XYZ file of C-alpha atoms in Angstrom:
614
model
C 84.818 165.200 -59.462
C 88.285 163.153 -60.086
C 90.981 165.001 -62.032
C 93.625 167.221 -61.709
C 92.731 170.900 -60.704
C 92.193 173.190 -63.124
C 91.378 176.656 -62.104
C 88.197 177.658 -64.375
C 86.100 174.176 -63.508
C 87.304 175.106 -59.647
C 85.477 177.970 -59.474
C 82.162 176.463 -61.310
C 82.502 173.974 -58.926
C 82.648 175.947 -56.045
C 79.820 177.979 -56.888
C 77.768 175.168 -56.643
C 79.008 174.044 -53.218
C 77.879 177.438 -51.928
C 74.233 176.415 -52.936
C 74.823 173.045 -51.554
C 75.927 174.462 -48.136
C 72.931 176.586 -48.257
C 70.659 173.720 -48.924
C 69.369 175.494 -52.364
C 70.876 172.373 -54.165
C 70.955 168.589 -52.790
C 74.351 166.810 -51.672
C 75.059 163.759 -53.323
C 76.341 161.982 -50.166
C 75.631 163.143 -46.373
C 78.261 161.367 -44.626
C 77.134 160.851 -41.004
C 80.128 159.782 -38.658
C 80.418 159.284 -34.758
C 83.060 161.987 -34.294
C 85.295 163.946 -36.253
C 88.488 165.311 -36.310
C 88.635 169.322 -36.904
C 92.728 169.276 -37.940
C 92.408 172.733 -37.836
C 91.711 173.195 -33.642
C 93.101 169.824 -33.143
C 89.316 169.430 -31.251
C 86.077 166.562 -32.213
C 82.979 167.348 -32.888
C 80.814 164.738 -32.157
C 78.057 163.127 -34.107
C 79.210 165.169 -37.253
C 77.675 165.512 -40.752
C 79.770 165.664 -44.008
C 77.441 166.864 -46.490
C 79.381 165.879 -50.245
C 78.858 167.192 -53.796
C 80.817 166.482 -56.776
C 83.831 164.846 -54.796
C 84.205 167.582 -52.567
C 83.306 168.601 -48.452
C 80.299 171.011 -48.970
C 78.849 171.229 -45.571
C 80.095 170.282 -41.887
C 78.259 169.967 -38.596
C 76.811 168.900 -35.413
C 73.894 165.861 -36.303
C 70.709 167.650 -37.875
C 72.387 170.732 -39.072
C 72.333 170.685 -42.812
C 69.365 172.392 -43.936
C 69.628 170.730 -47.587
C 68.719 167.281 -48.897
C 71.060 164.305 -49.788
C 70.832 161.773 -52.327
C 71.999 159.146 -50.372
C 72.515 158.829 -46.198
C 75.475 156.617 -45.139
C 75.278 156.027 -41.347
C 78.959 155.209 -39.952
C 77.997 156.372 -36.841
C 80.376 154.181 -35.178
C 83.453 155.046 -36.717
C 85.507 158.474 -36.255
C 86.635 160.353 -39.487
C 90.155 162.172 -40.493
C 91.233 163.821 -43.022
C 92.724 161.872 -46.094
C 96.595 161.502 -44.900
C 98.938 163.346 -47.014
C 102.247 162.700 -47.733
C 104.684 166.112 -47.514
C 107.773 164.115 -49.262
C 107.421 160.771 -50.915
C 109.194 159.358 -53.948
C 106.910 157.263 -55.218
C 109.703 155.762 -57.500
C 110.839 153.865 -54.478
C 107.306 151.936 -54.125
C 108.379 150.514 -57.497
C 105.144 150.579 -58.990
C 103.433 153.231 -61.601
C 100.950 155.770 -59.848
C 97.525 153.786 -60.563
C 99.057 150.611 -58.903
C 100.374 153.222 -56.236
C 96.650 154.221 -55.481
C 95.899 150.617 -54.544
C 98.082 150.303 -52.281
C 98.422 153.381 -50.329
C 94.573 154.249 -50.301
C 93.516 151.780 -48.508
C 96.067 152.682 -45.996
C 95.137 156.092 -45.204
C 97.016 158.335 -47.907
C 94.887 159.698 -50.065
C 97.088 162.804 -51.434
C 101.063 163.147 -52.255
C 103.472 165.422 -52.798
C 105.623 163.364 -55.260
C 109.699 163.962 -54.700
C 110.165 163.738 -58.620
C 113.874 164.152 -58.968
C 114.253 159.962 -59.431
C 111.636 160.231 -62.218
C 113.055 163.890 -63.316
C 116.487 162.614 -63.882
C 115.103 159.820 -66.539
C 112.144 161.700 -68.160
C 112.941 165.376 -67.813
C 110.611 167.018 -69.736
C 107.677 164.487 -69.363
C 107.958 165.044 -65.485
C 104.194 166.587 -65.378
C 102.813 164.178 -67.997
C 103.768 161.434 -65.820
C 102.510 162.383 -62.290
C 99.276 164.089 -63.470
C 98.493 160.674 -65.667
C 96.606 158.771 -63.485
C 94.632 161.701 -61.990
C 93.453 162.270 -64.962
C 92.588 159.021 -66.150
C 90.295 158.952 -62.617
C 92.634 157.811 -60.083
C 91.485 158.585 -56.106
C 94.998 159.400 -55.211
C 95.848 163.058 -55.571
C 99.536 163.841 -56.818
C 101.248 167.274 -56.595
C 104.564 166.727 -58.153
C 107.565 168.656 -57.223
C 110.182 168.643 -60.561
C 113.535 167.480 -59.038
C 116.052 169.928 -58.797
C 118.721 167.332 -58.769
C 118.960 167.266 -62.659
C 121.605 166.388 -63.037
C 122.359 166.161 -59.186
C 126.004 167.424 -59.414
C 127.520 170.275 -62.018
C 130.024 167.287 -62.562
C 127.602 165.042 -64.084
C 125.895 164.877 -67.876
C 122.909 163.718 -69.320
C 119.033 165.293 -68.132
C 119.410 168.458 -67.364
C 116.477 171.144 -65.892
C 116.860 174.683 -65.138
C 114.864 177.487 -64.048
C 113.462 178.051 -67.310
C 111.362 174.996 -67.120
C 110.646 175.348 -63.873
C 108.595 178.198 -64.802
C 106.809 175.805 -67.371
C 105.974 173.092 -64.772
C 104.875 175.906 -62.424
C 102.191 177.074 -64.465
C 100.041 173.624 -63.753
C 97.962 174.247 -60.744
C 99.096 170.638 -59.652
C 102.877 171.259 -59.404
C 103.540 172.357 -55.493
C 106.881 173.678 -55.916
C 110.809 172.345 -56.344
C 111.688 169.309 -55.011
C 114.626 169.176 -52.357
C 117.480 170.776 -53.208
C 120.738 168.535 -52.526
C 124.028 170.225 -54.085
C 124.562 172.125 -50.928
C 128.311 172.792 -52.848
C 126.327 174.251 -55.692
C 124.436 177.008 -53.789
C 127.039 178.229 -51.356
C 130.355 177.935 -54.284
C 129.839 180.435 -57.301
C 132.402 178.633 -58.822
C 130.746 175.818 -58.771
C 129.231 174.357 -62.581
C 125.722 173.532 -60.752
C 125.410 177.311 -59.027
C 123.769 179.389 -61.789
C 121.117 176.164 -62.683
C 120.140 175.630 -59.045
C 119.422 179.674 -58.910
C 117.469 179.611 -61.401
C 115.156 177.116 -60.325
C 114.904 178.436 -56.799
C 114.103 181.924 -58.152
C 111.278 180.586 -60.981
C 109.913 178.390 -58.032
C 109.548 181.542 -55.877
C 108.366 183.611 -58.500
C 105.212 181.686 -58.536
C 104.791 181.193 -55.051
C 105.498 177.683 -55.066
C 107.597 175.664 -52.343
C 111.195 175.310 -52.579
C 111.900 172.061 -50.529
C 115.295 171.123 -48.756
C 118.026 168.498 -48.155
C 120.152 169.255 -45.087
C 121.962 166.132 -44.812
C 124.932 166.628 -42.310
C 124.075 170.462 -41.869
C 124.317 170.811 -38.541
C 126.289 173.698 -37.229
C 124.583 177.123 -36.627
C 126.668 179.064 -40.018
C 125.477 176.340 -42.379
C 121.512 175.834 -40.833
C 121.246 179.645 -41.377
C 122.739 179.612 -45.042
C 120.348 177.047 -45.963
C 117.132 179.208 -44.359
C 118.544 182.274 -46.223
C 118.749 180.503 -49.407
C 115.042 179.659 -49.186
C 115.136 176.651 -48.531
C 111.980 175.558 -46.510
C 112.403 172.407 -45.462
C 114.148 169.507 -44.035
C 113.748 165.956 -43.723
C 117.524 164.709 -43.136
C 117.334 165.638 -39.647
C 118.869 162.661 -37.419
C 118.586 164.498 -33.600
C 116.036 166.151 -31.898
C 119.159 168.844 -31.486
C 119.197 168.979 -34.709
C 115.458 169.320 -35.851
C 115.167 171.851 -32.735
C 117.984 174.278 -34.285
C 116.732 174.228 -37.857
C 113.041 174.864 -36.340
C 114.733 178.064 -34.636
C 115.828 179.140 -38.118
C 112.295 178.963 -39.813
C 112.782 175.710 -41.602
C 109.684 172.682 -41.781
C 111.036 169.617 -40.482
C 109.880 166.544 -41.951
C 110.600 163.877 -39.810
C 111.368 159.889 -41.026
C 110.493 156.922 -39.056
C 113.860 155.673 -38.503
C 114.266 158.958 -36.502
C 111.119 159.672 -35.449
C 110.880 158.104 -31.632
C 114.399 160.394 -30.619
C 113.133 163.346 -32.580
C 109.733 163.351 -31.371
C 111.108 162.561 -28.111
C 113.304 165.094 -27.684
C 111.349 167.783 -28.981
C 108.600 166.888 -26.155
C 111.229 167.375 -23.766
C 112.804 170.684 -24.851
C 109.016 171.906 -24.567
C 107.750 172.031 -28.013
C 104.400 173.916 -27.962
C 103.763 174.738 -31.563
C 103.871 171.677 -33.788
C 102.886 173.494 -36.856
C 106.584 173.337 -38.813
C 106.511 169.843 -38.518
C 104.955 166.724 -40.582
C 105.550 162.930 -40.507
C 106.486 161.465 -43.955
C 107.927 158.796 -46.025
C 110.667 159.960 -48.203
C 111.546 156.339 -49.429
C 109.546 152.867 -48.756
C 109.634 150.168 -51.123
C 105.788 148.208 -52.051
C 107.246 145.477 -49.838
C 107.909 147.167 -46.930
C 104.283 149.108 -47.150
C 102.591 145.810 -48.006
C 104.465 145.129 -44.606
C 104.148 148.221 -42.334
C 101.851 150.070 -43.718
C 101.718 153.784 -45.609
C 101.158 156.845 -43.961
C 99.194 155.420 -41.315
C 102.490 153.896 -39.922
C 104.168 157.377 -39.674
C 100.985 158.158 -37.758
C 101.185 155.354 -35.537
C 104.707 155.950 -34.746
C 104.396 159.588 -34.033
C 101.571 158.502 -31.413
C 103.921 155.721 -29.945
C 106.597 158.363 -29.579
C 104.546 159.960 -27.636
C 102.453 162.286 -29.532
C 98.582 163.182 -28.645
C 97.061 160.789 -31.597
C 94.810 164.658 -32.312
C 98.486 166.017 -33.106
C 100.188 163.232 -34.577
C 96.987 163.425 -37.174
C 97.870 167.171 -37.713
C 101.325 165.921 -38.694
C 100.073 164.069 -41.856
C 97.291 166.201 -42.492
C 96.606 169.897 -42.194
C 101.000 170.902 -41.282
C 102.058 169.046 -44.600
C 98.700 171.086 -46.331
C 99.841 173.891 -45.060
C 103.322 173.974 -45.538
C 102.949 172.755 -48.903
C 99.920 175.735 -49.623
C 97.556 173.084 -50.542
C 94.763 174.183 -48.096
C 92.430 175.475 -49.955
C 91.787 171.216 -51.427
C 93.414 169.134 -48.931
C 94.520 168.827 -44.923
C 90.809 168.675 -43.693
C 87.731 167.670 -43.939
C 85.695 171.248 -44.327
C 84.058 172.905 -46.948
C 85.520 172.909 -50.481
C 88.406 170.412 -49.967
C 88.520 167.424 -51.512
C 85.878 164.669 -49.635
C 88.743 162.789 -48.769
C 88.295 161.092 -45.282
C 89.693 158.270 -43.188
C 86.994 156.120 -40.946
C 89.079 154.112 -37.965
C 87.504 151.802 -35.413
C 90.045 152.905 -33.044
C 91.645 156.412 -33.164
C 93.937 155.610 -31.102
C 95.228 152.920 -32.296
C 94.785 154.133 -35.650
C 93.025 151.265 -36.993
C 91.792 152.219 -40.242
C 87.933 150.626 -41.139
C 87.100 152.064 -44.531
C 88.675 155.444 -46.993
C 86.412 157.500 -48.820
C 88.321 159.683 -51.759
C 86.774 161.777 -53.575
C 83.428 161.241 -51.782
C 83.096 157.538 -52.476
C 84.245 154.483 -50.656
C 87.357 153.044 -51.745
C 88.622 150.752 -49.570
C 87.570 148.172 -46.867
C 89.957 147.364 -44.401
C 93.136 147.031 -46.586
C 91.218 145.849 -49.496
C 90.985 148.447 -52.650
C 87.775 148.576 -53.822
C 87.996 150.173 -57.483
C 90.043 148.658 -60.408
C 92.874 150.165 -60.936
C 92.629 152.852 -63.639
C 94.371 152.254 -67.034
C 96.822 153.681 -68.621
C 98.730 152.900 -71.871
C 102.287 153.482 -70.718
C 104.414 155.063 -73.791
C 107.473 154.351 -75.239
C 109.082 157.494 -73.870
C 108.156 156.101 -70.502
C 108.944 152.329 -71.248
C 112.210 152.608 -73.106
C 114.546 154.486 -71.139
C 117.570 151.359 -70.616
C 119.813 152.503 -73.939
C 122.953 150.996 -73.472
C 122.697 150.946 -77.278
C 125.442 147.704 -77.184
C 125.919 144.264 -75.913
C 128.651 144.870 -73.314
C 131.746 142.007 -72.654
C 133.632 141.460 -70.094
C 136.312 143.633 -71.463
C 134.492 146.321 -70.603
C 134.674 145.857 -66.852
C 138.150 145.195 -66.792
C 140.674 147.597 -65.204
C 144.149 147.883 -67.240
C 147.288 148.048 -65.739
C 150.754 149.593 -66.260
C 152.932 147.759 -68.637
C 155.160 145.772 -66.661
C 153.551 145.877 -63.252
C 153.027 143.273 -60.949
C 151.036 145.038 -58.612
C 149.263 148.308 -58.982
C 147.544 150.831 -56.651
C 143.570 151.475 -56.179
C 141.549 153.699 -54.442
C 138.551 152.013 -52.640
C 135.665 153.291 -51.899
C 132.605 151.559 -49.685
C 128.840 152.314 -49.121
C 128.360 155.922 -47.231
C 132.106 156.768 -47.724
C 131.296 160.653 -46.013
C 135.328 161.236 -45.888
C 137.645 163.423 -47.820
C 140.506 160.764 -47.131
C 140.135 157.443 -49.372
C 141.764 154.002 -48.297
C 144.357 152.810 -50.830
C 145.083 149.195 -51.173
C 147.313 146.958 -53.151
C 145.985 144.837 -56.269
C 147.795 142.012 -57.824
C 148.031 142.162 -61.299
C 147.568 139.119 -64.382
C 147.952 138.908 -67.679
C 148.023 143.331 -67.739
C 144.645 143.382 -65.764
C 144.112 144.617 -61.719
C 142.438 141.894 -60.067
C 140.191 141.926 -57.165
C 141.112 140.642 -53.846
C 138.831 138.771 -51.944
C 141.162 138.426 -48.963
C 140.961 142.097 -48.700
C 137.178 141.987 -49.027
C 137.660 144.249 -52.336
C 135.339 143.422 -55.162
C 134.628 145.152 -58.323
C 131.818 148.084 -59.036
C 130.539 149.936 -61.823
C 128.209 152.545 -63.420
C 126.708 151.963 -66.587
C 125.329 155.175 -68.692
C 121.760 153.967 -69.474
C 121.291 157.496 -71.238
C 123.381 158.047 -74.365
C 123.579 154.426 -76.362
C 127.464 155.204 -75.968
C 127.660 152.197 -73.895
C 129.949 153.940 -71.304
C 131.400 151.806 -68.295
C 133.281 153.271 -65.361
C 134.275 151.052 -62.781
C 136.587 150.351 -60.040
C 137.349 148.522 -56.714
C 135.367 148.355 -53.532
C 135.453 147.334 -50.540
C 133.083 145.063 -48.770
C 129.588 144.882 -49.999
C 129.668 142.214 -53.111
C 129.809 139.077 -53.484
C 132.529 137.133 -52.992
C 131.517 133.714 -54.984
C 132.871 133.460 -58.133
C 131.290 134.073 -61.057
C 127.827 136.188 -59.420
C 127.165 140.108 -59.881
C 124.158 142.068 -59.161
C 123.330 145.171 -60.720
C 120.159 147.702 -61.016
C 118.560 150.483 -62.984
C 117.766 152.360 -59.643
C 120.922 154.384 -59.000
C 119.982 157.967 -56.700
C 120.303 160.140 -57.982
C 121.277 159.888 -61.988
C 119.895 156.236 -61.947
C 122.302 155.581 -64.234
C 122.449 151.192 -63.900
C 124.701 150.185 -61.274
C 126.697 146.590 -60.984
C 128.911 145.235 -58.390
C 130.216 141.814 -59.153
C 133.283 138.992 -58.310
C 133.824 138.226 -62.210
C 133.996 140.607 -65.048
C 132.671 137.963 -67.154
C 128.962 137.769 -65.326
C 129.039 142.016 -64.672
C 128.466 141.727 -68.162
C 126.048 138.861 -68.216
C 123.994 140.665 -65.588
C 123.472 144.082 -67.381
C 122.795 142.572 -70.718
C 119.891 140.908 -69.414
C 118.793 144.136 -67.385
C 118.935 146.120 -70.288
C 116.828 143.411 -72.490
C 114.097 143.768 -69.732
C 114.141 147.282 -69.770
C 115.441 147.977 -66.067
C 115.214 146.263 -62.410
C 117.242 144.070 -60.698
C 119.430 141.479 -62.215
C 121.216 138.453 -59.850
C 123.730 136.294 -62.049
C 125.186 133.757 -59.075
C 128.003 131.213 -60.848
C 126.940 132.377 -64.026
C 123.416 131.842 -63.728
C 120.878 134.692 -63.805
C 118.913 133.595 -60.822
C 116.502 136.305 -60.107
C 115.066 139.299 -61.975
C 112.933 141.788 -60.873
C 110.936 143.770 -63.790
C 110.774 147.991 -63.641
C 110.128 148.506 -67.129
C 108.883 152.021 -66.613
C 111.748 154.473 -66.122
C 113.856 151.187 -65.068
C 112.394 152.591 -61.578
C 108.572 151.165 -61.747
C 106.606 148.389 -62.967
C 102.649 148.919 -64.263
C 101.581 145.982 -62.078
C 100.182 145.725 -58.919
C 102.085 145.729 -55.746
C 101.801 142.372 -54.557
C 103.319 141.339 -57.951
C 106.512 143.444 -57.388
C 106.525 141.743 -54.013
C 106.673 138.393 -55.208
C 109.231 138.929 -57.092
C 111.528 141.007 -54.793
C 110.773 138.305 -52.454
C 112.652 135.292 -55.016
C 115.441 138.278 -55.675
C 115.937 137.734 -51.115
C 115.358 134.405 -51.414
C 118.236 133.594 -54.538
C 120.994 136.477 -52.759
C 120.511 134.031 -49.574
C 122.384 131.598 -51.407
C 125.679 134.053 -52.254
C 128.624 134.597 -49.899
C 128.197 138.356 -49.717
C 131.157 140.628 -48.185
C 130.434 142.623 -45.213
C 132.934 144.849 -43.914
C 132.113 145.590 -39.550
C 133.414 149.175 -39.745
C 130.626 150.246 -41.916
C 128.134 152.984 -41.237
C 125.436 151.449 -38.675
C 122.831 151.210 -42.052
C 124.333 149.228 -43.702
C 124.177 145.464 -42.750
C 125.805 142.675 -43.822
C 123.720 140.081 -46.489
C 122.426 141.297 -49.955
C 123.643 144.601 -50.472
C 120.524 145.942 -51.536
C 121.511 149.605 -50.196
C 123.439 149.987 -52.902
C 121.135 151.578 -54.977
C 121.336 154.737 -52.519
C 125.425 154.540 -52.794
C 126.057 156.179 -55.863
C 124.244 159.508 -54.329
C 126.677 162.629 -55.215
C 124.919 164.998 -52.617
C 125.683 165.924 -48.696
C 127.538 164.336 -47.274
C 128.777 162.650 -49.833
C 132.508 163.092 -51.274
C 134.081 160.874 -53.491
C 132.036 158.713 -55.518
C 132.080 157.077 -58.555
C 129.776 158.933 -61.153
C 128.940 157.803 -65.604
C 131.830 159.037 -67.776
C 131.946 162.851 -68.332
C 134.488 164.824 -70.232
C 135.395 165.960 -66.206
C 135.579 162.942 -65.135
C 136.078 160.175 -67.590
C 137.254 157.272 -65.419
C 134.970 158.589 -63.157
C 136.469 158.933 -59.495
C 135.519 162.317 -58.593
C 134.732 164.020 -55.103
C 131.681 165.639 -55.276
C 132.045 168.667 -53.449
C 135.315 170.034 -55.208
C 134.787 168.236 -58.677
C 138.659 166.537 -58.163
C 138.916 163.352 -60.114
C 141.358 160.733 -60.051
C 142.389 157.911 -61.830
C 141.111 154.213 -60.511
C 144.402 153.002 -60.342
C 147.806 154.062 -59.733
């Protein structure tokens, strides 16, 4: 039965899967597979039988032990079953593509449920968090989403705009979908009372707790022993920021789920093994961020199960890891994690388990995919205008408003620079020339121009000033984006004031994405016209036209400064879109004009501003 839970039609439903596992009422489907994976015991059973009513596991078995009758028989007695793969923290906003187009492409590649990391979406549509996630679900949609409301709304006390408290937290919690709070980042919020964020963040914790849902983490660059047992005490269950296998084996110690990433998942894994994990239980593979490209690519969550295998896993455990841990942690047993009576008939067939190479998916007790091909259309849904226009500028901007004024009578004026993952109290200061009473950038200094747009209040609002390394240094060419973590405010970096302005005009007429202006040409778009974050077309569509975005930026001269964290690499500086992020480890960034901070320098932690230039 597809839709979202709902509590009174759960226990109807169940009552009739009790007759159906007594054989007093016919199955719909017996599934009959050549081994299958108990998550629970980590243990086969061979030649099993998955008896399925109404989309859900009513009956499992050795061959020959359901008693009842089945519609239909489907022999696939030469493929071994899993559970559907879940994902414990994904931000589906980062596949670029609305939930039904979502189901396409991750179904087919194992994931049939996810816990959806909402504070991108949260920060644009507040109070239409729930209506949003539970849409396609209830239009039909295989894939299951739990959402978790961000807590990150706004993500500092510094900044303005969306705003969610504890109050409705307590709404969302009342859907039997919504699996808790997503992670909670102002780490300066919830140890400083002083701080403008403390009382909000509180409040959310404490509704989320009151109603038994999950309060999730974000330990990025907690490492010592004081600050790992802060974060436990605050409740604060999990962590996936966890770069070392020292690290993920301390925060383990202090009670915290540790969700590991694939970047870090061969030294985590790794280490863990050798330190003598025994009890893998606290921890889950997942996702966090992966664009439609890179799963069109990789893969979904059957890549973090492959890696967790090549790392070194028993392919049994690295299974538990996507399946039953992330279930449990999450307290989503009772529907998803395994294939066993009353959870959803949501099951994986491979041809090789230990390869994990994935034959067919069955959700919801029908096939749905063949190899990687998606079987179903995907469902519709009528987008609104709440969801469609969020990009309100509310002006044409000019290049006036990009430009940075200087003192009467200077020649030369001071600027603080910042660069991508600037984690340092201390900020470089460099020397700008001045002409005709405006601060010019400096391409022999590798300093180029950036900017944050308010896409909120039709105020048209630009703060801006100079960075260093990591634009482009033709003249004439900007690139900017409507996916800015955490606010999402639009961001632009740029050589010319002229074509910043060029660039976000045409964003803003398209409703959000990517813009590329090179010698003032707009040379590439990419369409998100939900939330600015998504598009409402299929993956391979979004592909395509990231794709021409790579292929135009190959033709810029982009900065690159050596000295940079080891992420960032030199070429189009697409990880911009993650360096406007105001929580751990963050310091001083460049935030939307606030009555705190209205040219916008502040550092995060201690909510000191100063001015762009000096």
């Amino acid at each position: 039965m597809a839709g979202n839970i709902d509590f009174d039609q759960e226990i109807e439903l169940r009552k009739k899967l009790v007759q159906v596992a007594l054989g007093r009422q016919p199955a719909d489907v017996l599934l009959q597979v050549g081994r299958l994976l108990d998550t629970g015991t980590a243990s086969w059973i061979e030649e099993a039988d998955i008896a399925i009513a109404d989309g859900r596991v009513a009956f499992v078995g050795p061959r020959g032990s359901y008693t009842g009758k089945a519609t239909k028989t489907v022999d696939r007695s030469k493929l071994a079953a899993v559970p559907g793969l879940g994902e414990v923290h994904k931000h589906i906003e980062s596949s670029h593509i609305t939930p039904e187009y979502e189901a396409a492409l991750v179904l087919p590649r194992g994931n049939t449920w996810t816990c959806e990391a909402s504070h991108e979406l949260s920060n644009v549509l507040p109070k239409q968090t729930l209506d949003f996630w539970l849409a396609a679900r209830g239009a039909g949609s295989p894939l299951k989403i739990f959402p978790l409301p961000g807590s990150a709304v706004p993500p500092t006390g510094w900044e303005h705009g969306a705003h969610l408290d504890g109050a409705d937290q307590s709404g969302f919690m009342q859907s039997p979908m919504t699996a808790g709070l997503d992670e909670v980042m102002d780490w300066p919020a919830i140890t400083q009372a002083e701080n403008p964020g403390h009382e909000r963040l509180w409040s959310m914790i404490g509704a989320t707790m009151k109603a038994r849902g999950v309060v999730e983490g974000h330990g990025a660059g907690l490492r010592d022993l004081p600050d790992i047992n802060a974060f436990a005490a605050a409740g604060l269950a999990s962590d996936h920021e966890a770069w070392t296998a020292e690290e993920a084996w301390d925060k383990l110690r202090s009670g915290l789920f540790i969700e590991i990433r694939v970047h870090t998942m061969d030294d985590i894994i790794k280490g863990l093994i050798e330190r003598g994990l025994k009890d893998w239980s606290q921890v889950a593979v997942t996702t966090d961020d992966r664009s439609a490209t890179d799963t069109l690519r990789l893969g979904a969550s059957d890549y973090n199960v492959r890696c967790a295998i090549k790392a070194g896993l028993p392919m049994e455990t690295a299974v538990q890891l996507a399946t039953i841990n992330p279930a449990r942690h999450m307290r989503l047993t009772p529907w998803v994690g395994s294939v066993t009576p009353g959870r959803f008939a949501d099951i994986v067939l491979l041809e090789d388990a230990q390869s994990f190479t994935i034959s067919e998916v069955w959700a919801d007790g029908q096939q749905v995919s063949q190899g990687s091909d998606y079987l179903l259309d995907p469902v519709h849904i009528d987008w609104p205008d709440w969801a469609r226009n969020t990009v309100n500028i509310g002006r044409g901007l000019t290049a006036d408003d990009f430009a940075i004024t200087a003192e009467s009578g200077r020649n030369t004026m001071q600027a603080p620079v910042l660069r991508p993952f600037h984690w340092s109290d201390e900020v470089p200061i460099r020397t700008l020339p001045v002409e005709n009473g405006l601060v010019q950038r400096d391409h022999t200094q590798n300093i180029t121009k950036f900017s944050i747009i308010d896409r909120y209040s039709g105020k048209g609002d630009v703060t801006k000033m100079f960075w260093l390394g990591c634009g482009p240094r033709d003249a004439d060419t900007a690139l900017c984006c409507s996916m800015g973590h955490d606010k999402h405010n639009v961001w632009c970096v740029g050589s010319s004031d002229r074509a910043m302005a060029q660039a976000v005009n045409a964003l803003a007429d398209m409703g959000g994405g990517w813009v590329l202006v090179h010698k003032g040409e707009v040379t590439a778009r990419v369409r998100y016209e939900i939330a600015g974050l998504m598009t409402a077309r299929p993956a391979e569509d979004n592909d395509a036209e990231m794709r021409a975005l790579y292929k135009a930026a190959d033709q810029v001269d982009w900065m690159y400064e050596p000295s940079f964290h080891p992420r960032w690499q030199p070429g189009f500086p697409e990880r911009l879109a993650i360096a406007t992020l105001t929580c751990a480890p963050w310091r001083w960034n460049l935030i939307a004009k606030s009555d705190h901070a209205p040219e916008g320098l502040i550092h995060v932690v201690t909510g000191e501003t100063r001015p762009v230039v000096f």
